[in-house]
Amino acid sequence: EALKILPPHLNGNQTLVERFKREARSMASLNHPNIVSVYFVGEHEGCHFFTMEHLSGPSLDALVAEKGRRPAAEALGIIRQIAEAMEEAHSHGVIHRDIKPQNAMFDGRGRVKVLDFGLAKVSDASINLSRNASFGTLLYMAPEQMKDASAADARSDIYSLGVTLFVLLSGVSPFQISSEAEAVVKVMMEGVPALRSKVADVHPAVEALVTRMTAKDPNARFATATEL
């Protein structure tokens, strides 16, 4: 098992404590082979923690860093597994909001598992920690989520998964930036470039898939993970 602990110096920050608890609750509520399992949620002498399935790795970002861009069949197989995890989460009203290569890892059998639901938005939550705050990693964040984090929905996760697919297929980020402000401009104004600009031999159908997943307009993306 793996143990995730909220650092003791953060225990006085009620917002972070609630976010940590929400992550544990979100993950514990989901039972799917492509979502990391949570076994126990607890608190001991003011220390908040939960135990979860241990994954031997690597994460997707480590895979790309070590081996470079992945063949289309391999990349699409990985993305399909994450999409199935998203399908399960979305069916329970849980929007991940932080899909990226660092948050997907292989287990010992080569299965991909989604983890880190710390930014997850639960549709019927009694608290909203996302209001007026932009969470997630900017380069994977959907434009509507960057503008208003509370607006994130299933299509926002699909966008982030599309950027993840772009990275798997190309081995590089779609955006070359030097500051957070530049990242905001790239995502909000320019959008994800054509995959062909990084991978000359990409199959047209694969490029079309990435293009639709990363459309700036949420209505132009797949409506659901099931459709994807």
Short mmCIF file of C-alpha atoms in Angstrom, two decimals:
data_model
loop_
_atom_site.label_atom_id
_atom_site.label_comp_id
_atom_site.label_asym_id
_atom_site.label_seq_id
_atom_site.Cartn_x
_atom_site.Cartn_y
_atom_site.Cartn_z
CA GLU A 1 0.00 0.00 0.00
CA ALA A 2 0.92 3.65 -0.44
CA LEU A 3 0.27 6.35 2.15
CA LYS A 4 -0.69 9.90 1.28
CA ILE A 5 -0.38 12.44 4.09
CA LEU A 6 -1.35 16.09 4.28
CA PRO A 7 1.81 17.84 5.50
CA PRO A 8 1.37 18.78 9.18
CA HIS A 9 2.06 22.47 8.59
CA LEU A 10 -1.03 22.60 6.32
CA ASN A 11 -3.45 21.16 8.88
CA GLY A 12 -4.45 24.65 9.97
CA ASN A 13 -5.60 25.55 6.47
CA GLN A 14 -9.21 24.40 6.43
CA THR A 15 -9.54 24.82 2.67
CA LEU A 16 -6.60 22.49 2.03
CA VAL A 17 -7.86 20.02 4.64
CA GLU A 18 -11.25 19.92 2.93
CA ARG A 19 -9.62 19.52 -0.48
CA PHE A 20 -7.50 16.64 0.82
CA LYS A 21 -10.55 14.94 2.32
CA ARG A 22 -12.48 15.48 -0.88
CA GLU A 23 -9.72 13.80 -2.88
CA ALA A 24 -9.90 10.78 -0.59
CA ARG A 25 -13.70 10.66 -0.78
CA SER A 26 -13.70 11.06 -4.57
CA MET A 27 -11.24 8.23 -5.08
CA ALA A 28 -12.84 5.98 -2.49
CA SER A 29 -16.24 6.37 -4.17
CA LEU A 30 -14.90 5.01 -7.46
CA ASN A 31 -14.27 1.35 -8.15
CA HIS A 32 -12.64 0.81 -11.54
CA PRO A 33 -9.57 -1.07 -12.77
CA ASN A 34 -8.13 2.13 -14.26
CA ILE A 35 -8.53 4.24 -11.10
CA VAL A 36 -6.17 3.84 -8.16
CA SER A 37 -7.96 2.24 -5.20
CA VAL A 38 -8.28 3.95 -1.81
CA TYR A 39 -8.44 1.57 1.14
CA PHE A 40 -8.71 3.73 4.25
CA VAL A 41 -9.22 7.39 5.10
CA GLY A 42 -8.29 8.60 8.54
CA GLU A 43 -6.86 11.15 10.93
CA HIS A 44 -4.36 10.57 13.72
CA GLU A 45 -3.42 13.28 16.22
CA GLY A 46 -4.42 15.96 13.73
CA CYS A 47 -2.63 14.30 10.79
CA HIS A 48 -4.93 13.63 7.86
CA PHE A 49 -4.06 10.66 5.65
CA PHE A 50 -5.36 7.92 3.41
CA THR A 51 -3.95 4.62 2.24
CA MET A 52 -4.19 3.59 -1.37
CA GLU A 53 -3.01 1.07 -3.92
CA HIS A 54 0.74 1.16 -4.52
CA LEU A 55 1.75 1.57 -8.15
CA SER A 56 5.18 0.54 -9.36
CA GLY A 57 5.11 2.96 -12.29
CA PRO A 58 6.29 4.59 -14.39
CA SER A 59 4.03 7.60 -14.83
CA LEU A 60 3.27 8.69 -18.38
CA ASP A 61 5.57 11.71 -18.14
CA ALA A 62 8.41 9.45 -16.99
CA LEU A 63 7.67 7.08 -19.87
CA VAL A 64 7.93 9.88 -22.43
CA ALA A 65 11.03 11.32 -20.76
CA GLU A 66 12.75 7.94 -20.95
CA LYS A 67 11.56 6.60 -24.30
CA GLY A 68 10.34 9.62 -26.25
CA ARG A 69 7.22 9.75 -28.37
CA ARG A 70 5.13 6.62 -28.39
CA PRO A 71 3.76 4.70 -31.40
CA ALA A 72 0.15 5.55 -32.18
CA ALA A 73 -1.22 2.13 -31.21
CA GLU A 74 0.46 2.29 -27.80
CA ALA A 75 -0.57 5.90 -27.16
CA LEU A 76 -4.19 5.25 -28.15
CA GLY A 77 -4.31 2.16 -25.92
CA ILE A 78 -3.16 4.26 -22.97
CA ILE A 79 -5.66 7.03 -23.71
CA ARG A 80 -8.49 4.51 -24.03
CA GLN A 81 -7.77 3.23 -20.52
CA ILE A 82 -7.80 6.76 -19.10
CA ALA A 83 -11.02 7.51 -21.00
CA GLU A 84 -12.63 4.46 -19.41
CA ALA A 85 -11.53 5.74 -15.99
CA MET A 86 -13.04 9.12 -16.84
CA GLU A 87 -16.26 7.45 -17.97
CA GLU A 88 -16.57 5.84 -14.54
CA ALA A 89 -15.72 9.04 -12.65
CA HIS A 90 -18.05 11.21 -14.73
CA SER A 91 -20.91 8.73 -14.27
CA HIS A 92 -20.58 9.38 -10.53
CA GLY A 93 -20.50 13.15 -10.98
CA VAL A 94 -16.74 13.44 -10.44
CA ILE A 95 -14.77 15.68 -12.82
CA HIS A 96 -11.03 15.15 -12.37
CA ARG A 97 -9.90 18.61 -13.58
CA ASP A 98 -6.20 17.75 -13.52
CA ILE A 99 -5.69 15.05 -16.16
CA LYS A 100 -2.03 15.11 -17.25
CA PRO A 101 0.82 12.61 -17.78
CA GLN A 102 2.00 12.95 -14.18
CA ASN A 103 -1.40 11.79 -12.93
CA ALA A 104 -1.52 8.50 -14.81
CA MET A 105 0.76 5.64 -13.85
CA PHE A 106 1.27 2.00 -14.73
CA ASP A 107 0.76 -0.78 -12.21
CA GLY A 108 2.86 -3.92 -12.09
CA ARG A 109 0.78 -5.55 -14.82
CA GLY A 110 1.07 -2.73 -17.32
CA ARG A 111 -2.40 -1.34 -16.67
CA VAL A 112 -2.81 2.44 -16.60
CA LYS A 113 -4.29 3.95 -13.43
CA VAL A 114 -5.54 7.50 -12.91
CA LEU A 115 -4.62 9.09 -9.59
CA ASP A 116 -4.53 12.42 -7.79
CA PHE A 117 -8.14 13.55 -7.56
CA GLY A 118 -7.08 16.46 -5.35
CA LEU A 119 -8.70 18.98 -7.69
CA ALA A 120 -11.76 16.91 -8.49
CA LYS A 121 -15.09 18.64 -8.73
CA VAL A 122 -18.02 16.70 -7.34
CA SER A 123 -21.27 17.81 -8.93
CA ASP A 124 -23.37 17.56 -5.79
CA ALA A 125 -20.71 18.74 -3.29
CA SER A 126 -21.95 20.96 -0.48
CA ILE A 127 -18.74 22.98 -0.68
CA ASN A 128 -17.13 24.50 -3.73
CA LEU A 129 -13.39 24.95 -3.34
CA SER A 130 -12.95 25.82 -6.99
CA ARG A 131 -14.77 29.12 -7.11
CA ASN A 132 -12.71 31.97 -8.50
CA ALA A 133 -9.59 29.81 -8.60
CA SER A 134 -7.74 28.27 -11.52
CA PHE A 135 -6.33 24.90 -10.55
CA GLY A 136 -4.52 22.22 -12.48
CA THR A 137 -1.51 22.46 -14.71
CA LEU A 138 -1.89 25.36 -17.10
CA LEU A 139 -0.66 23.64 -20.24
CA TYR A 140 -3.23 20.86 -19.84
CA MET A 141 -6.08 23.08 -18.69
CA ALA A 142 -9.07 23.64 -20.96
CA PRO A 143 -9.69 27.29 -21.91
CA GLU A 144 -13.06 27.41 -20.15
CA GLN A 145 -11.51 25.95 -17.00
CA MET A 146 -8.70 28.50 -17.13
CA LYS A 147 -11.29 31.27 -17.39
CA ASP A 148 -13.52 29.90 -14.62
CA ALA A 149 -12.49 26.73 -12.78
CA SER A 150 -16.07 26.10 -11.66
CA ALA A 151 -17.09 25.76 -15.33
CA ALA A 152 -15.11 22.55 -15.78
CA ASP A 153 -17.16 19.57 -16.95
CA ALA A 154 -16.57 16.25 -18.69
CA ARG A 155 -15.49 18.03 -21.86
CA SER A 156 -12.76 19.84 -19.89
CA ASP A 157 -11.29 16.49 -18.84
CA ILE A 158 -11.47 15.37 -22.48
CA TYR A 159 -9.46 18.45 -23.50
CA SER A 160 -6.77 17.65 -20.92
CA LEU A 161 -6.69 14.06 -22.12
CA GLY A 162 -6.28 15.34 -25.69
CA VAL A 163 -3.22 17.36 -24.69
CA THR A 164 -1.89 14.26 -22.94
CA LEU A 165 -2.37 12.29 -26.18
CA PHE A 166 -0.54 15.04 -28.08
CA VAL A 167 2.42 14.67 -25.71
CA LEU A 168 2.44 10.86 -25.99
CA LEU A 169 2.43 11.01 -29.79
CA SER A 170 4.95 13.83 -30.18
CA GLY A 171 7.15 13.53 -27.11
CA VAL A 172 6.86 17.29 -26.49
CA SER A 173 4.37 19.80 -25.15
CA PRO A 174 2.16 21.47 -27.76
CA PHE A 175 3.13 24.81 -26.21
CA GLN A 176 6.61 26.26 -25.76
CA ILE A 177 6.28 28.88 -23.04
CA SER A 178 8.51 30.78 -20.64
CA SER A 179 5.93 32.14 -18.18
CA GLU A 180 2.48 31.47 -16.76
CA ALA A 181 1.15 34.56 -18.54
CA GLU A 182 2.38 33.19 -21.85
CA ALA A 183 0.74 29.85 -21.10
CA VAL A 184 -2.59 31.58 -20.55
CA VAL A 185 -2.29 33.43 -23.87
CA LYS A 186 -1.33 30.26 -25.75
CA VAL A 187 -4.23 28.23 -24.35
CA MET A 188 -6.90 30.93 -24.43
CA MET A 189 -6.03 32.65 -27.69
CA GLU A 190 -3.95 30.39 -29.93
CA GLY A 191 -5.11 26.91 -28.99
CA VAL A 192 -3.38 23.58 -29.47
CA PRO A 193 -1.40 23.52 -32.76
CA ALA A 194 -1.89 20.83 -35.38
CA LEU A 195 -0.24 17.59 -34.33
CA ARG A 196 1.30 17.40 -37.80
CA SER A 197 3.51 20.37 -36.89
CA LYS A 198 5.33 18.04 -34.47
CA VAL A 199 4.73 14.62 -36.03
CA ALA A 200 4.95 14.76 -39.82
CA ASP A 201 3.93 11.14 -40.36
CA VAL A 202 0.84 11.15 -38.14
CA HIS A 203 -2.20 9.31 -39.54
CA PRO A 204 -4.96 11.78 -40.51
CA ALA A 205 -7.52 9.97 -38.35
CA VAL A 206 -5.27 10.23 -35.29
CA GLU A 207 -4.63 13.92 -35.95
CA ALA A 208 -8.39 14.49 -36.32
CA LEU A 209 -8.95 12.78 -32.98
CA VAL A 210 -6.47 15.05 -31.19
CA THR A 211 -7.89 18.11 -32.94
CA ARG A 212 -11.43 17.33 -31.79
CA MET A 213 -10.39 16.49 -28.23
CA THR A 214 -8.48 19.78 -27.88
CA ALA A 215 -10.92 22.13 -29.62
CA LYS A 216 -11.10 25.52 -27.88
CA ASP A 217 -14.90 25.39 -28.04
CA PRO A 218 -16.16 22.70 -25.61
CA ASN A 219 -19.13 22.05 -27.90
CA ALA A 220 -16.77 20.98 -30.67
CA ARG A 221 -15.23 18.23 -28.51
CA PHE A 222 -16.64 14.82 -27.71
CA ALA A 223 -19.54 15.39 -25.34
CA THR A 224 -18.70 12.45 -23.07
CA ALA A 225 -15.89 10.03 -22.32
CA THR A 226 -18.17 7.27 -23.61
CA GLU A 227 -18.42 9.00 -27.00
CA LEU A 228 -14.63 9.46 -27.03
#
